[in-house]
């Protein structure tokens, strides 16, 4: 573990350690997995325009998200069923996020409950919400999160049905028998069907998730909670405008880790369209494909207020528990700080669109000197 020098190295370790069904569930994307590869590859087509001879002896990575001060613009995305990766699961992730001074988002489908995660100690935490058909259960869950001290709701809006993840179908994916979806325990919703010819999760989603979810429900959510609502799963300017009209406090540009609709753009490619449509009215965040500090810089240069990481957390958790997650956060912090220094930026507000060049930029005509 001491020899790990970058975030990607954890995936190979996780693949060796985890049961095939679990690794495949975490690692795979939808159908041809084109978007899965593109989420990473797209970053490599964005290049830097570094500025030199700037005094970078002091660099400040801190920022505020929805009014909460955090150590860096790198946060933890919601990922389901973390106890499949490591016995401590979401507890370890929560402690690592808190130690790093950043935000953890707990999945609705966590193998630890909102109360259990809150019991790990202080920390700024968001709760990711899937709206199920039984609205009383939804209301109960949101209120439990609020009572447990969670600071925002990340409403997932790209999953009226589960994407077709072929590895999960082949593996007949189901939650290992000793685990339970803790937030739904006691509501007859805590277990997945293990007698299915499909992915057990796909069957669960088809039976429980509310396909009728629409913009009115974003407004309804604001009547049951005072917590700010982040709309997670926006990829277009049109939906950005609708999210603002519906009262969203922020947007997460996300393609669900390329696990829902294949052949949507990489999130870094969709980011600028969303940022322009938001017109600075609400913050825009990004998840999907972040593996390097340079990726974080590129997202901020294109207008993101911060990023969320998913798979790197799961793979490092599998490899080394809480210490693994801490190390991933530290590596990304240090790489991002280095990218800032080498681009001549001392604070997040100094990162501008002029620090990057993309394939859709007009060729720059050299000024006559």
XYZ file of C-alpha atoms in Angstrom:
369
model
C 0.000 0.000 0.000
C 2.927 2.351 0.658
C 3.941 2.048 -2.996
C 0.636 3.343 -4.380
C 1.325 6.573 -6.219
C -1.967 7.247 -7.991
C -5.674 6.672 -7.644
C -6.019 4.264 -10.578
C -3.725 1.693 -8.948
C -6.409 0.855 -6.394
C -8.688 -0.609 -9.060
C -6.293 -3.473 -9.891
C -5.958 -4.296 -6.186
C -9.742 -4.223 -5.708
C -10.187 -6.538 -8.697
C -7.888 -9.119 -7.069
C -9.555 -8.872 -3.647
C -13.270 -8.604 -4.412
C -15.642 -11.390 -5.485
C -16.279 -11.126 -9.237
C -19.948 -10.216 -8.748
C -19.017 -7.296 -6.495
C -16.115 -5.986 -8.574
C -18.218 -6.164 -11.749
C -21.084 -4.318 -10.055
C -18.780 -1.449 -9.047
C -16.695 -1.316 -12.212
C -19.077 -1.821 -15.094
C -21.130 0.604 -17.127
C -24.198 0.307 -19.330
C -24.372 -1.760 -22.519
C -21.312 -1.148 -24.778
C -19.643 0.883 -22.023
C -18.720 3.596 -24.537
C -19.602 6.367 -22.104
C -17.695 4.562 -19.338
C -14.465 4.828 -21.346
C -15.336 8.300 -22.641
C -15.789 9.687 -19.102
C -12.040 9.124 -18.684
C -10.823 9.672 -22.234
C -12.501 13.047 -22.642
C -10.270 14.561 -19.959
C -7.205 13.625 -21.997
C -8.373 15.838 -24.866
C -8.406 18.967 -22.709
C -5.009 20.632 -22.499
C -3.513 23.293 -20.245
C -2.407 26.849 -20.986
C -0.199 27.318 -17.927
C 0.858 30.756 -16.747
C 4.416 31.113 -15.504
C 6.360 33.269 -13.060
C 3.478 33.643 -10.656
C 4.344 33.611 -6.947
C 2.826 30.280 -5.908
C 4.488 30.010 -2.496
C 1.027 29.921 -0.882
C -1.849 28.014 -2.421
C -5.359 27.923 -1.016
C -7.583 24.992 -2.048
C -10.457 25.761 0.323
C -13.939 26.492 -0.926
C -17.539 26.664 0.248
C -20.326 24.383 -0.962
C -23.883 25.478 -0.117
C -22.338 27.683 2.574
C -20.198 24.938 4.149
C -16.454 25.455 4.187
C -14.438 22.471 2.957
C -10.727 21.819 2.517
C -10.820 21.276 -1.251
C -13.356 21.116 -4.107
C -13.174 17.299 -4.125
C -16.089 15.494 -2.461
C -17.375 11.936 -2.193
C -20.170 10.868 -4.534
C -22.917 8.495 -3.399
C -22.086 4.867 -4.155
C -24.314 1.994 -3.091
C -23.641 -0.980 -0.818
C -20.157 -0.114 0.404
C -20.005 -3.016 2.880
C -19.598 -5.279 -0.154
C -16.199 -3.582 -0.553
C -15.132 -3.627 3.095
C -16.799 -4.678 6.377
C -16.760 -1.077 7.659
C -18.309 0.228 4.449
C -19.908 3.660 4.748
C -18.548 4.117 8.296
C -14.976 4.075 6.949
C -15.857 6.403 4.073
C -17.561 8.869 6.429
C -14.554 8.956 8.755
C -12.130 9.419 5.840
C -14.166 12.306 4.399
C -14.393 13.975 7.787
C -10.635 13.592 8.381
C -9.974 15.177 4.976
C -12.343 18.059 5.747
C -14.655 17.330 2.847
C -18.226 16.211 2.141
C -19.482 12.640 1.911
C -22.731 11.814 0.117
C -24.492 8.730 1.468
C -26.455 6.598 -0.991
C -30.113 5.724 -0.385
C -28.930 2.161 -1.050
C -26.211 2.287 1.584
C -25.452 -0.768 3.684
C -25.310 1.668 6.625
C -28.165 3.962 7.637
C -28.215 7.753 7.943
C -28.188 7.347 11.727
C -25.218 4.963 11.645
C -23.191 7.278 9.417
C -24.043 10.241 11.667
C -22.788 8.234 14.659
C -19.232 8.173 13.248
C -18.754 11.738 14.495
C -18.786 15.254 13.064
C -18.687 15.919 9.333
C -20.600 17.591 6.528
C -22.760 14.993 4.824
C -25.288 14.984 2.006
C -27.942 12.333 1.416
C -28.591 10.928 -2.067
C -32.260 10.186 -2.601
C -34.033 7.729 -4.861
C -37.739 8.496 -4.928
C -39.658 5.258 -4.501
C -43.352 4.723 -5.158
C -44.316 4.888 -1.489
C -44.069 8.616 -0.766
C -44.569 8.120 2.962
C -41.327 6.145 3.013
C -39.609 8.920 1.024
C -40.843 11.556 3.463
C -39.722 9.457 6.421
C -36.275 8.924 4.886
C -35.706 12.605 4.105
C -36.762 13.568 7.644
C -34.455 10.925 9.124
C -31.546 12.341 7.098
C -32.403 15.859 8.260
C -32.648 14.743 11.893
C -29.312 12.904 11.596
C -27.671 16.202 10.612
C -27.325 15.732 6.867
C -27.024 19.111 5.134
C -28.462 18.584 1.639
C -30.414 16.150 -0.527
C -28.862 14.992 -3.803
C -31.874 13.925 -5.830
C -30.991 11.351 -8.488
C -33.066 12.108 -11.587
C -31.580 9.820 -14.253
C -32.944 6.482 -12.992
C -36.639 5.913 -13.736
C -35.372 2.441 -14.674
C -31.982 0.873 -14.140
C -29.561 0.969 -17.083
C -28.672 -2.323 -18.721
C -25.471 -3.461 -17.043
C -24.658 -6.741 -18.723
C -22.144 -7.990 -16.154
C -24.828 -7.739 -13.458
C -27.261 -9.692 -15.646
C -24.675 -12.423 -16.281
C -23.706 -12.556 -12.590
C -27.372 -12.460 -11.434
C -26.222 -9.647 -9.162
C -27.756 -9.517 -5.700
C -26.797 -8.108 -2.317
C -24.787 -10.678 -0.317
C -27.073 -12.404 2.218
C -25.396 -10.913 5.329
C -26.014 -7.354 4.113
C -29.119 -5.198 3.972
C -30.071 -1.809 2.482
C -30.027 -0.232 5.938
C -32.115 2.860 5.194
C -35.007 0.629 4.144
C -34.589 -2.048 6.794
C -37.867 -2.923 8.482
C -39.853 -1.483 5.554
C -39.771 -4.760 3.595
C -37.514 -2.912 1.156
C -34.141 -3.865 2.585
C -33.438 -6.962 0.502
C -32.910 -7.604 -3.213
C -34.503 -10.571 -4.946
C -31.891 -13.287 -5.352
C -34.188 -15.556 -7.353
C -34.122 -13.506 -10.519
C -32.892 -14.267 -14.025
C -31.840 -10.633 -14.299
C -29.770 -8.297 -12.162
C -31.448 -8.400 -8.745
C -31.000 -4.622 -8.539
C -32.732 -4.062 -11.895
C -35.692 -6.106 -10.655
C -35.752 -4.108 -7.402
C -35.674 -0.767 -9.233
C -38.438 -1.836 -11.624
C -40.673 -2.729 -8.680
C -39.829 0.073 -6.221
C -38.573 3.223 -7.995
C -41.203 5.755 -9.078
C -41.047 6.116 -12.847
C -43.513 8.987 -12.753
C -40.919 11.266 -11.067
C -40.996 14.714 -12.690
C -40.259 18.412 -12.041
C -43.364 18.790 -9.829
C -41.755 16.315 -7.434
C -38.696 18.550 -7.073
C -41.117 21.199 -5.794
C -42.924 18.626 -3.624
C -39.609 17.697 -2.008
C -39.183 21.322 -0.924
C -42.497 21.110 0.947
C -41.272 18.187 3.087
C -37.756 19.466 3.861
C -35.915 22.709 4.331
C -32.666 21.107 3.147
C -31.221 22.408 -0.142
C -31.797 20.094 -3.101
C -29.083 19.243 -5.610
C -30.407 17.767 -8.852
C -28.039 14.951 -9.818
C -28.052 13.704 -13.407
C -28.367 16.854 -15.540
C -26.589 16.880 -18.937
C -28.341 19.620 -20.953
C -28.966 23.371 -20.943
C -32.727 22.795 -21.165
C -32.835 20.735 -17.969
C -30.500 23.180 -16.235
C -33.020 25.969 -16.765
C -35.860 23.757 -15.556
C -33.906 22.768 -12.449
C -33.404 26.443 -11.590
C -37.114 27.150 -12.142
C -37.982 24.192 -9.901
C -35.950 25.686 -7.054
C -32.845 23.487 -7.111
C -29.985 24.774 -4.953
C -27.393 23.258 -7.290
C -26.802 20.831 -10.129
C -24.591 17.782 -10.395
C -23.618 17.102 -13.997
C -23.628 13.320 -13.954
C -24.255 10.354 -16.223
C -24.468 8.025 -13.215
C -20.916 6.785 -13.732
C -21.921 5.762 -17.285
C -24.267 3.159 -15.795
C -27.597 4.411 -17.177
C -27.860 5.570 -20.813
C -24.852 4.615 -22.921
C -23.684 7.099 -25.595
C -24.407 10.177 -23.558
C -21.388 12.502 -23.554
C -18.697 12.346 -20.932
C -19.689 14.658 -18.085
C -16.664 16.909 -18.700
C -17.993 17.384 -22.269
C -21.488 18.295 -21.056
C -20.249 20.573 -18.263
C -19.797 23.833 -20.142
C -23.275 23.739 -21.702
C -24.779 23.358 -18.220
C -22.552 26.040 -16.678
C -23.512 28.558 -19.372
C -27.220 27.812 -18.938
C -26.959 28.189 -15.145
C -25.637 31.753 -15.624
C -24.108 31.723 -12.146
C -27.543 31.462 -10.499
C -26.721 28.154 -8.801
C -23.490 26.175 -8.461
C -22.737 23.357 -10.893
C -20.785 20.274 -9.797
C -19.483 17.316 -11.773
C -18.963 13.623 -11.212
C -17.675 10.921 -13.560
C -14.158 10.005 -14.581
C -12.167 12.041 -12.054
C -8.938 10.135 -11.387
C -6.285 12.880 -11.269
C -5.796 16.301 -9.744
C -5.463 17.605 -13.303
C -9.022 16.353 -13.970
C -10.245 18.423 -11.026
C -8.483 21.519 -12.377
C -9.990 21.002 -15.850
C -13.505 20.712 -14.378
C -13.060 23.932 -12.392
C -11.597 25.732 -15.423
C -14.737 24.791 -17.366
C -16.939 26.252 -14.641
C -17.583 23.539 -12.054
C -17.712 24.620 -8.412
C -16.432 21.226 -7.311
C -16.295 17.542 -8.196
C -17.447 14.257 -6.687
C -15.555 10.957 -6.854
C -17.228 7.541 -6.806
C -15.332 4.461 -7.966
C -11.935 5.572 -6.568
C -13.567 5.529 -3.127
C -14.982 2.014 -3.587
C -11.743 0.561 -4.920
C -9.549 2.150 -2.235
C -12.061 1.100 0.419
C -11.835 -2.498 -0.844
C -8.036 -2.372 -0.881
C -7.381 -0.730 2.471
C -10.530 0.413 4.273
C -10.612 3.892 5.779
C -6.866 4.377 5.222
C -7.351 3.670 1.502
C -10.080 6.284 1.158
C -7.987 8.790 3.107
C -5.072 8.159 0.773
C -7.189 8.657 -2.360
C -8.396 11.998 -1.013
C -4.822 12.980 -0.109
C -3.422 11.989 -3.513
C -6.108 13.990 -5.344
C -5.567 16.955 -3.023
C -1.809 16.952 -3.628
C -2.100 16.444 -7.393
C -4.662 19.246 -7.657
C -2.482 21.591 -5.603
C 0.454 20.800 -7.895
C -1.628 21.425 -11.036
C -2.674 24.797 -9.592
C 0.933 25.759 -8.846
C 2.160 24.735 -12.291
C -0.691 26.675 -13.949
C 0.034 29.763 -11.855
C -3.130 29.692 -9.725
C -3.053 30.478 -5.986
C -6.744 30.089 -5.236
C -9.770 28.526 -6.890
C -10.981 31.901 -8.113
C -7.765 32.289 -10.126
C -8.587 29.157 -12.175
C -10.125 30.485 -15.392
C -11.371 29.264 -18.751
C -8.149 30.644 -20.254
C -6.136 27.980 -18.414
C -7.474 25.218 -20.675
C -7.951 24.622 -24.367
C -10.564 22.195 -25.696
C -11.344 20.718 -29.104
C -14.321 23.049 -29.479
C -12.323 26.230 -28.870
C -11.635 28.408 -31.877
C -7.976 28.346 -32.870
C -6.216 31.150 -31.082
C -4.750 33.747 -33.444
C -1.430 34.813 -31.999
C -1.557 38.530 -31.176
C 0.849 40.705 -33.159
C 3.512 41.741 -30.732
